[in-house]
């Protein structure tokens, strides 16, 4: 059972909270959470992007009416054909496997292509009060501590027609607290400074309460994002 009014109200609430603070904001719908075509069409109508994490979801989003430039392609389960199609047609594509970097080398050389990169976030390291279990790192993205993030940046920078313009830092914590997102932003910003990354967007991922009683609201999440970001980063596109 879906209460469409509640769903639309939730989308509009988060969009409004972000747009009051940021020049550019995107609300993406996690297709893996519920891929019913009916819901996807509601999301598209409300101006959401489709956030997909596999080639099945990529194709489903297209069938449900999302244009390719309204798709956020995350996850390690991209197929080569949908990955290349997404990059070529203006999707927001976040790199998180070594093979994706190799695929980028096969793109036509006469164009410039923009991609993002996923940073592996260890919750135990940056915000232990929010961990689900000890050593709560992620299976996804490139770890800065292991050196993989630096190596991925080096490999990407070695491809002449690729530009790194986005950062993806999705993690869902045990508490989904406001302080958790502040800690993620502070942690990632230090890495942005260390590597002098020039970003067009930051994908903060999901895991928000928003409308639940006695839990953080969309307004509070948006405000903690704004307060935690360096001033120059408040002008980039924020994705949730």
PDB file of C-alpha atoms in Angstrom:
ATOM      1  CA  UNK A   1       0.000   0.000   0.000  1.00  0.00           C
ATOM      2  CA  UNK A   2       1.363   3.401  -0.951  1.00  0.00           C
ATOM      3  CA  UNK A   3       0.037   6.750   0.228  1.00  0.00           C
ATOM      4  CA  UNK A   4       0.919   8.813  -2.829  1.00  0.00           C
ATOM      5  CA  UNK A   5       0.122  12.105  -1.093  1.00  0.00           C
ATOM      6  CA  UNK A   6       2.536  11.271   1.725  1.00  0.00           C
ATOM      7  CA  UNK A   7       5.194  10.228  -0.785  1.00  0.00           C
ATOM      8  CA  UNK A   8       4.880  13.415  -2.832  1.00  0.00           C
ATOM      9  CA  UNK A   9       4.831  15.540   0.319  1.00  0.00           C
ATOM     10  CA  UNK A  10       8.061  13.898   1.445  1.00  0.00           C
ATOM     11  CA  UNK A  11       9.779  14.538  -1.891  1.00  0.00           C
ATOM     12  CA  UNK A  12       8.658  18.162  -1.952  1.00  0.00           C
ATOM     13  CA  UNK A  13       9.687  18.635   1.669  1.00  0.00           C
ATOM     14  CA  UNK A  14      13.274  17.539   1.051  1.00  0.00           C
ATOM     15  CA  UNK A  15      13.526  19.456  -2.237  1.00  0.00           C
ATOM     16  CA  UNK A  16      12.246  22.640  -0.613  1.00  0.00           C
ATOM     17  CA  UNK A  17      14.610  22.306   2.351  1.00  0.00           C
ATOM     18  CA  UNK A  18      17.598  21.929   0.032  1.00  0.00           C
ATOM     19  CA  UNK A  19      16.549  24.649  -2.411  1.00  0.00           C
ATOM     20  CA  UNK A  20      16.231  27.190   0.391  1.00  0.00           C
ATOM     21  CA  UNK A  21      19.934  26.733   1.127  1.00  0.00           C
ATOM     22  CA  UNK A  22      21.621  25.635  -2.090  1.00  0.00           C
ATOM     23  CA  UNK A  23      21.584  26.991  -5.628  1.00  0.00           C
ATOM     24  CA  UNK A  24      21.519  23.469  -7.072  1.00  0.00           C
ATOM     25  CA  UNK A  25      20.012  20.351  -5.506  1.00  0.00           C
ATOM     26  CA  UNK A  26      18.812  16.983  -6.769  1.00  0.00           C
ATOM     27  CA  UNK A  27      16.579  14.461  -5.039  1.00  0.00           C
ATOM     28  CA  UNK A  28      17.198  10.985  -6.423  1.00  0.00           C
ATOM     29  CA  UNK A  29      14.910   8.005  -5.898  1.00  0.00           C
ATOM     30  CA  UNK A  30      16.628   4.764  -4.897  1.00  0.00           C
ATOM     31  CA  UNK A  31      15.242   2.316  -7.454  1.00  0.00           C
ATOM     32  CA  UNK A  32      16.572  -0.706  -5.534  1.00  0.00           C
ATOM     33  CA  UNK A  33      14.401   0.276  -2.549  1.00  0.00           C
ATOM     34  CA  UNK A  34      11.197  -0.172  -4.535  1.00  0.00           C
ATOM     35  CA  UNK A  35      11.240  -0.582  -8.305  1.00  0.00           C
ATOM     36  CA  UNK A  36       7.489  -0.677  -8.933  1.00  0.00           C
ATOM     37  CA  UNK A  37       6.950   1.157 -12.242  1.00  0.00           C
ATOM     38  CA  UNK A  38       4.019   3.046 -10.716  1.00  0.00           C
ATOM     39  CA  UNK A  39       6.294   4.566  -8.057  1.00  0.00           C
ATOM     40  CA  UNK A  40       9.031   5.342 -10.572  1.00  0.00           C
ATOM     41  CA  UNK A  41       6.559   7.276 -12.699  1.00  0.00           C
ATOM     42  CA  UNK A  42       5.409   9.268  -9.674  1.00  0.00           C
ATOM     43  CA  UNK A  43       9.039  10.100  -8.888  1.00  0.00           C
ATOM     44  CA  UNK A  44       9.753  11.157 -12.457  1.00  0.00           C
ATOM     45  CA  UNK A  45       6.674  13.381 -12.488  1.00  0.00           C
ATOM     46  CA  UNK A  46       7.888  15.065  -9.289  1.00  0.00           C
ATOM     47  CA  UNK A  47      11.251  15.913 -10.864  1.00  0.00           C
ATOM     48  CA  UNK A  48      13.344  13.266  -9.114  1.00  0.00           C
ATOM     49  CA  UNK A  49      16.286  11.528 -10.709  1.00  0.00           C
ATOM     50  CA  UNK A  50      16.446   7.714 -10.735  1.00  0.00           C
ATOM     51  CA  UNK A  51      19.338   6.440  -8.616  1.00  0.00           C
ATOM     52  CA  UNK A  52      20.216   3.005  -9.969  1.00  0.00           C
ATOM     53  CA  UNK A  53      22.850   0.468  -8.885  1.00  0.00           C
ATOM     54  CA  UNK A  54      22.666  -2.226 -11.569  1.00  0.00           C
ATOM     55  CA  UNK A  55      22.094  -2.678 -15.280  1.00  0.00           C
ATOM     56  CA  UNK A  56      18.636  -4.108 -14.512  1.00  0.00           C
ATOM     57  CA  UNK A  57      17.657  -0.922 -12.684  1.00  0.00           C
ATOM     58  CA  UNK A  58      19.187   1.288 -15.385  1.00  0.00           C
ATOM     59  CA  UNK A  59      17.016  -0.360 -18.028  1.00  0.00           C
ATOM     60  CA  UNK A  60      13.942  -0.279 -15.759  1.00  0.00           C
ATOM     61  CA  UNK A  61      14.343   3.464 -15.180  1.00  0.00           C
ATOM     62  CA  UNK A  62      14.536   4.082 -18.930  1.00  0.00           C
ATOM     63  CA  UNK A  63      11.415   1.996 -19.536  1.00  0.00           C
ATOM     64  CA  UNK A  64       9.575   4.021 -16.893  1.00  0.00           C
ATOM     65  CA  UNK A  65      10.291   7.289 -18.667  1.00  0.00           C
ATOM     66  CA  UNK A  66      13.467   8.683 -17.099  1.00  0.00           C
ATOM     67  CA  UNK A  67      15.761  10.331 -19.630  1.00  0.00           C
ATOM     68  CA  UNK A  68      19.407   9.314 -19.464  1.00  0.00           C
ATOM     69  CA  UNK A  69      20.445  12.722 -18.158  1.00  0.00           C
ATOM     70  CA  UNK A  70      18.104  12.175 -15.184  1.00  0.00           C
ATOM     71  CA  UNK A  71      19.817   9.000 -13.991  1.00  0.00           C
ATOM     72  CA  UNK A  72      22.389   8.636 -11.200  1.00  0.00           C
ATOM     73  CA  UNK A  73      24.379   5.454 -11.799  1.00  0.00           C
ATOM     74  CA  UNK A  74      26.060   4.086  -8.657  1.00  0.00           C
ATOM     75  CA  UNK A  75      27.176   0.686  -7.429  1.00  0.00           C
ATOM     76  CA  UNK A  76      29.616  -2.027  -8.544  1.00  0.00           C
ATOM     77  CA  UNK A  77      27.039  -3.994 -10.538  1.00  0.00           C
ATOM     78  CA  UNK A  78      27.098  -1.879 -13.696  1.00  0.00           C
ATOM     79  CA  UNK A  79      27.332  -3.752 -16.979  1.00  0.00           C
ATOM     80  CA  UNK A  80      29.796  -2.415 -19.521  1.00  0.00           C
ATOM     81  CA  UNK A  81      27.145  -1.561 -22.114  1.00  0.00           C
ATOM     82  CA  UNK A  82      24.894   0.382 -19.703  1.00  0.00           C
ATOM     83  CA  UNK A  83      27.919   2.050 -18.108  1.00  0.00           C
ATOM     84  CA  UNK A  84      29.187   3.318 -21.461  1.00  0.00           C
ATOM     85  CA  UNK A  85      25.688   4.358 -22.503  1.00  0.00           C
ATOM     86  CA  UNK A  86      25.243   6.342 -19.295  1.00  0.00           C
ATOM     87  CA  UNK A  87      28.583   8.152 -19.586  1.00  0.00           C
ATOM     88  CA  UNK A  88      28.007   8.963 -23.262  1.00  0.00           C
ATOM     89  CA  UNK A  89      24.529  10.346 -22.639  1.00  0.00           C
ATOM     90  CA  UNK A  90      25.028  12.618 -19.656  1.00  0.00           C
ATOM     91  CA  UNK A  91      24.017  10.472 -16.701  1.00  0.00           C
ATOM     92  CA  UNK A  92      25.625  11.169 -13.337  1.00  0.00           C
ATOM     93  CA  UNK A  93      28.032   8.233 -13.114  1.00  0.00           C
ATOM     94  CA  UNK A  94      30.068   7.532  -9.979  1.00  0.00           C
ATOM     95  CA  UNK A  95      33.084   5.247 -10.404  1.00  0.00           C
ATOM     96  CA  UNK A  96      33.678   2.610  -7.757  1.00  0.00           C
ATOM     97  CA  UNK A  97      35.465  -0.325  -9.396  1.00  0.00           C
ATOM     98  CA  UNK A  98      38.803  -0.688 -11.169  1.00  0.00           C
ATOM     99  CA  UNK A  99      37.145  -2.183 -14.244  1.00  0.00           C
ATOM    100  CA  UNK A 100      35.042   0.954 -14.735  1.00  0.00           C
ATOM    101  CA  UNK A 101      38.243   2.993 -14.984  1.00  0.00           C
ATOM    102  CA  UNK A 102      39.475   0.627 -17.693  1.00  0.00           C
ATOM    103  CA  UNK A 103      36.178   0.949 -19.569  1.00  0.00           C
ATOM    104  CA  UNK A 104      36.562   4.737 -19.653  1.00  0.00           C
ATOM    105  CA  UNK A 105      39.684   4.315 -21.793  1.00  0.00           C
ATOM    106  CA  UNK A 106      37.503   2.943 -24.602  1.00  0.00           C
ATOM    107  CA  UNK A 107      35.339   6.075 -24.942  1.00  0.00           C
ATOM    108  CA  UNK A 108      35.732   8.164 -28.120  1.00  0.00           C
ATOM    109  CA  UNK A 109      38.800  10.336 -27.661  1.00  0.00           C
ATOM    110  CA  UNK A 110      37.403  13.513 -29.260  1.00  0.00           C
ATOM    111  CA  UNK A 111      35.007  14.313 -26.375  1.00  0.00           C
ATOM    112  CA  UNK A 112      35.406  15.215 -22.697  1.00  0.00           C
ATOM    113  CA  UNK A 113      33.487  13.060 -20.219  1.00  0.00           C
ATOM    114  CA  UNK A 114      32.630  13.914 -16.629  1.00  0.00           C
ATOM    115  CA  UNK A 115      32.435  11.323 -13.838  1.00  0.00           C
ATOM    116  CA  UNK A 116      32.324  11.136 -10.064  1.00  0.00           C
ATOM    117  CA  UNK A 117      34.158   8.824  -7.695  1.00  0.00           C
ATOM    118  CA  UNK A 118      32.909   6.996  -4.615  1.00  0.00           C
ATOM    119  CA  UNK A 119      34.831   7.379  -1.385  1.00  0.00           C
ATOM    120  CA  UNK A 120      34.699   4.418   1.008  1.00  0.00           C
ATOM    121  CA  UNK A 121      33.563   5.729   4.412  1.00  0.00           C
ATOM    122  CA  UNK A 122      34.473   3.814   7.588  1.00  0.00           C
ATOM    123  CA  UNK A 123      31.801   4.840  10.101  1.00  0.00           C
ATOM    124  CA  UNK A 124      33.767   3.414  13.043  1.00  0.00           C
ATOM    125  CA  UNK A 125      36.674   5.681  12.188  1.00  0.00           C
ATOM    126  CA  UNK A 126      34.820   8.948  11.643  1.00  0.00           C
ATOM    127  CA  UNK A 127      31.719   8.642  13.853  1.00  0.00           C
ATOM    128  CA  UNK A 128      31.883   5.699  16.240  1.00  0.00           C
ATOM    129  CA  UNK A 129      28.609   6.638  17.988  1.00  0.00           C
ATOM    130  CA  UNK A 130      26.823   5.887  14.713  1.00  0.00           C
ATOM    131  CA  UNK A 131      28.451   2.553  13.840  1.00  0.00           C
ATOM    132  CA  UNK A 132      26.353  -0.557  13.265  1.00  0.00           C
ATOM    133  CA  UNK A 133      29.194  -2.782  14.509  1.00  0.00           C
ATOM    134  CA  UNK A 134      32.944  -2.507  15.202  1.00  0.00           C
ATOM    135  CA  UNK A 135      35.067  -1.839  12.099  1.00  0.00           C
ATOM    136  CA  UNK A 136      32.005  -0.572  10.227  1.00  0.00           C
ATOM    137  CA  UNK A 137      33.665   0.139   6.901  1.00  0.00           C
ATOM    138  CA  UNK A 138      31.997  -0.357   3.532  1.00  0.00           C
ATOM    139  CA  UNK A 139      32.255  -2.906   0.755  1.00  0.00           C
ATOM    140  CA  UNK A 140      31.846  -0.078  -1.740  1.00  0.00           C
ATOM    141  CA  UNK A 141      34.016   2.691  -3.104  1.00  0.00           C
ATOM    142  CA  UNK A 142      37.735   3.442  -2.794  1.00  0.00           C
ATOM    143  CA  UNK A 143      39.347   3.686   0.642  1.00  0.00           C
ATOM    144  CA  UNK A 144      41.565   6.669   1.314  1.00  0.00           C
ATOM    145  CA  UNK A 145      43.302   4.906   4.206  1.00  0.00           C
ATOM    146  CA  UNK A 146      44.371   1.951   2.042  1.00  0.00           C
ATOM    147  CA  UNK A 147      45.670   4.211  -0.716  1.00  0.00           C
ATOM    148  CA  UNK A 148      43.051   2.970  -3.198  1.00  0.00           C
ATOM    149  CA  UNK A 149      41.356   6.379  -3.458  1.00  0.00           C
ATOM    150  CA  UNK A 150      44.633   8.055  -4.400  1.00  0.00           C
ATOM    151  CA  UNK A 151      45.431   5.290  -6.875  1.00  0.00           C
ATOM    152  CA  UNK A 152      41.967   5.602  -8.471  1.00  0.00           C
ATOM    153  CA  UNK A 153      42.427   9.364  -8.823  1.00  0.00           C
ATOM    154  CA  UNK A 154      45.817   8.793 -10.435  1.00  0.00           C
ATOM    155  CA  UNK A 155      44.416   6.296 -12.938  1.00  0.00           C
ATOM    156  CA  UNK A 156      41.499   8.578 -13.801  1.00  0.00           C
ATOM    157  CA  UNK A 157      43.740  11.617 -14.209  1.00  0.00           C
ATOM    158  CA  UNK A 158      45.840   9.576 -16.630  1.00  0.00           C
ATOM    159  CA  UNK A 159      42.918   9.377 -19.066  1.00  0.00           C
ATOM    160  CA  UNK A 160      43.118  12.642 -20.999  1.00  0.00           C
ATOM    161  CA  UNK A 161      39.424  13.065 -21.826  1.00  0.00           C
ATOM    162  CA  UNK A 162      38.069  12.242 -18.347  1.00  0.00           C
ATOM    163  CA  UNK A 163      37.265  14.897 -15.751  1.00  0.00           C
ATOM    164  CA  UNK A 164      36.531  14.041 -12.100  1.00  0.00           C
ATOM    165  CA  UNK A 165      33.728  16.409 -11.113  1.00  0.00           C
ATOM    166  CA  UNK A 166      31.784  14.545  -8.418  1.00  0.00           C
ATOM    167  CA  UNK A 167      32.159  12.832  -5.061  1.00  0.00           C
ATOM    168  CA  UNK A 168      29.882  10.092  -3.728  1.00  0.00           C
ATOM    169  CA  UNK A 169      29.920   9.402   0.037  1.00  0.00           C
ATOM    170  CA  UNK A 170      26.768   7.355   0.747  1.00  0.00           C
ATOM    171  CA  UNK A 171      26.619   5.403   4.008  1.00  0.00           C
ATOM    172  CA  UNK A 172      23.617   4.633   6.197  1.00  0.00           C
ATOM    173  CA  UNK A 173      24.388   4.658   9.908  1.00  0.00           C
ATOM    174  CA  UNK A 174      22.681   3.022  12.867  1.00  0.00           C
ATOM    175  CA  UNK A 175      21.368   6.352  14.169  1.00  0.00           C
ATOM    176  CA  UNK A 176      20.864   8.382  10.956  1.00  0.00           C
ATOM    177  CA  UNK A 177      21.733  11.331  13.188  1.00  0.00           C
ATOM    178  CA  UNK A 178      22.496  14.889  12.158  1.00  0.00           C
ATOM    179  CA  UNK A 179      25.991  14.642  13.631  1.00  0.00           C
ATOM    180  CA  UNK A 180      26.726  11.593  11.469  1.00  0.00           C
ATOM    181  CA  UNK A 181      26.302  13.616   8.274  1.00  0.00           C
ATOM    182  CA  UNK A 182      28.389  16.430   9.732  1.00  0.00           C
ATOM    183  CA  UNK A 183      31.190  13.948  10.428  1.00  0.00           C
ATOM    184  CA  UNK A 184      31.008  12.505   6.903  1.00  0.00           C
ATOM    185  CA  UNK A 185      31.191  15.969   5.360  1.00  0.00           C
ATOM    186  CA  UNK A 186      34.101  17.045   7.571  1.00  0.00           C
ATOM    187  CA  UNK A 187      35.981  13.820   6.801  1.00  0.00           C
ATOM    188  CA  UNK A 188      35.444  14.057   3.045  1.00  0.00           C
ATOM    189  CA  UNK A 189      36.252  17.758   2.897  1.00  0.00           C
ATOM    190  CA  UNK A 190      39.722  17.098   4.277  1.00  0.00           C
ATOM    191  CA  UNK A 191      40.256  14.612   1.454  1.00  0.00           C
ATOM    192  CA  UNK A 192      38.908  17.119  -1.091  1.00  0.00           C
ATOM    193  CA  UNK A 193      41.483  19.634   0.167  1.00  0.00           C
ATOM    194  CA  UNK A 194      44.319  17.106   0.200  1.00  0.00           C
ATOM    195  CA  UNK A 195      43.782  16.195  -3.462  1.00  0.00           C
ATOM    196  CA  UNK A 196      42.664  19.685  -4.595  1.00  0.00           C
ATOM    197  CA  UNK A 197      39.488  18.255  -6.108  1.00  0.00           C
ATOM    198  CA  UNK A 198      37.320  20.707  -8.041  1.00  0.00           C
ATOM    199  CA  UNK A 199      33.773  19.433  -7.762  1.00  0.00           C
ATOM    200  CA  UNK A 200      30.548  20.179  -9.591  1.00  0.00           C
ATOM    201  CA  UNK A 201      28.449  17.900  -7.389  1.00  0.00           C
ATOM    202  CA  UNK A 202      28.482  15.966  -4.109  1.00  0.00           C
ATOM    203  CA  UNK A 203      26.274  12.891  -3.801  1.00  0.00           C
ATOM    204  CA  UNK A 204      25.566  12.593  -0.052  1.00  0.00           C
ATOM    205  CA  UNK A 205      23.485   9.464  -0.541  1.00  0.00           C
ATOM    206  CA  UNK A 206      20.472   8.420   1.510  1.00  0.00           C
ATOM    207  CA  UNK A 207      19.467   7.146   4.931  1.00  0.00           C
ATOM    208  CA  UNK A 208      17.309  10.021   6.200  1.00  0.00           C
ATOM    209  CA  UNK A 209      14.282  10.072   8.500  1.00  0.00           C
ATOM    210  CA  UNK A 210      12.572  13.289   7.387  1.00  0.00           C
ATOM    211  CA  UNK A 211       8.916  12.835   8.308  1.00  0.00           C
ATOM    212  CA  UNK A 212       9.027  10.450  11.281  1.00  0.00           C
ATOM    213  CA  UNK A 213       7.932  11.718  14.719  1.00  0.00           C
ATOM    214  CA  UNK A 214      10.717  12.857  17.063  1.00  0.00           C
ATOM    215  CA  UNK A 215      13.376  12.250  14.403  1.00  0.00           C
ATOM    216  CA  UNK A 216      15.507  14.727  12.412  1.00  0.00           C
ATOM    217  CA  UNK A 217      13.541  16.614   9.758  1.00  0.00           C
ATOM    218  CA  UNK A 218      14.493  17.421   6.176  1.00  0.00           C
ATOM    219  CA  UNK A 219      15.023  21.024   7.251  1.00  0.00           C
ATOM    220  CA  UNK A 220      17.496  19.914   9.909  1.00  0.00           C
ATOM    221  CA  UNK A 221      19.383  17.628   7.517  1.00  0.00           C
ATOM    222  CA  UNK A 222      19.635  20.379   4.909  1.00  0.00           C
ATOM    223  CA  UNK A 223      20.850  22.839   7.533  1.00  0.00           C
ATOM    224  CA  UNK A 224      23.548  20.509   8.845  1.00  0.00           C
ATOM    225  CA  UNK A 225      24.750  19.994   5.249  1.00  0.00           C
ATOM    226  CA  UNK A 226      24.938  23.746   4.728  1.00  0.00           C
ATOM    227  CA  UNK A 227      26.630  24.491   8.047  1.00  0.00           C
ATOM    228  CA  UNK A 228      29.214  21.715   7.629  1.00  0.00           C
ATOM    229  CA  UNK A 229      30.274  22.548   4.066  1.00  0.00           C
ATOM    230  CA  UNK A 230      33.145  24.872   3.282  1.00  0.00           C
ATOM    231  CA  UNK A 231      31.784  28.109   1.857  1.00  0.00           C
ATOM    232  CA  UNK A 232      33.009  27.473  -1.686  1.00  0.00           C
ATOM    233  CA  UNK A 233      31.368  24.033  -1.714  1.00  0.00           C
ATOM    234  CA  UNK A 234      27.941  25.466  -0.935  1.00  0.00           C
ATOM    235  CA  UNK A 235      27.740  26.482  -4.592  1.00  0.00           C
ATOM    236  CA  UNK A 236      28.048  22.962  -5.989  1.00  0.00           C
ATOM    237  CA  UNK A 237      25.160  20.638  -6.749  1.00  0.00           C
ATOM    238  CA  UNK A 238      23.984  18.665  -3.704  1.00  0.00           C
ATOM    239  CA  UNK A 239      22.475  15.232  -4.365  1.00  0.00           C
ATOM    240  CA  UNK A 240      20.471  13.186  -1.869  1.00  0.00           C
TER     241      UNK A 240
END
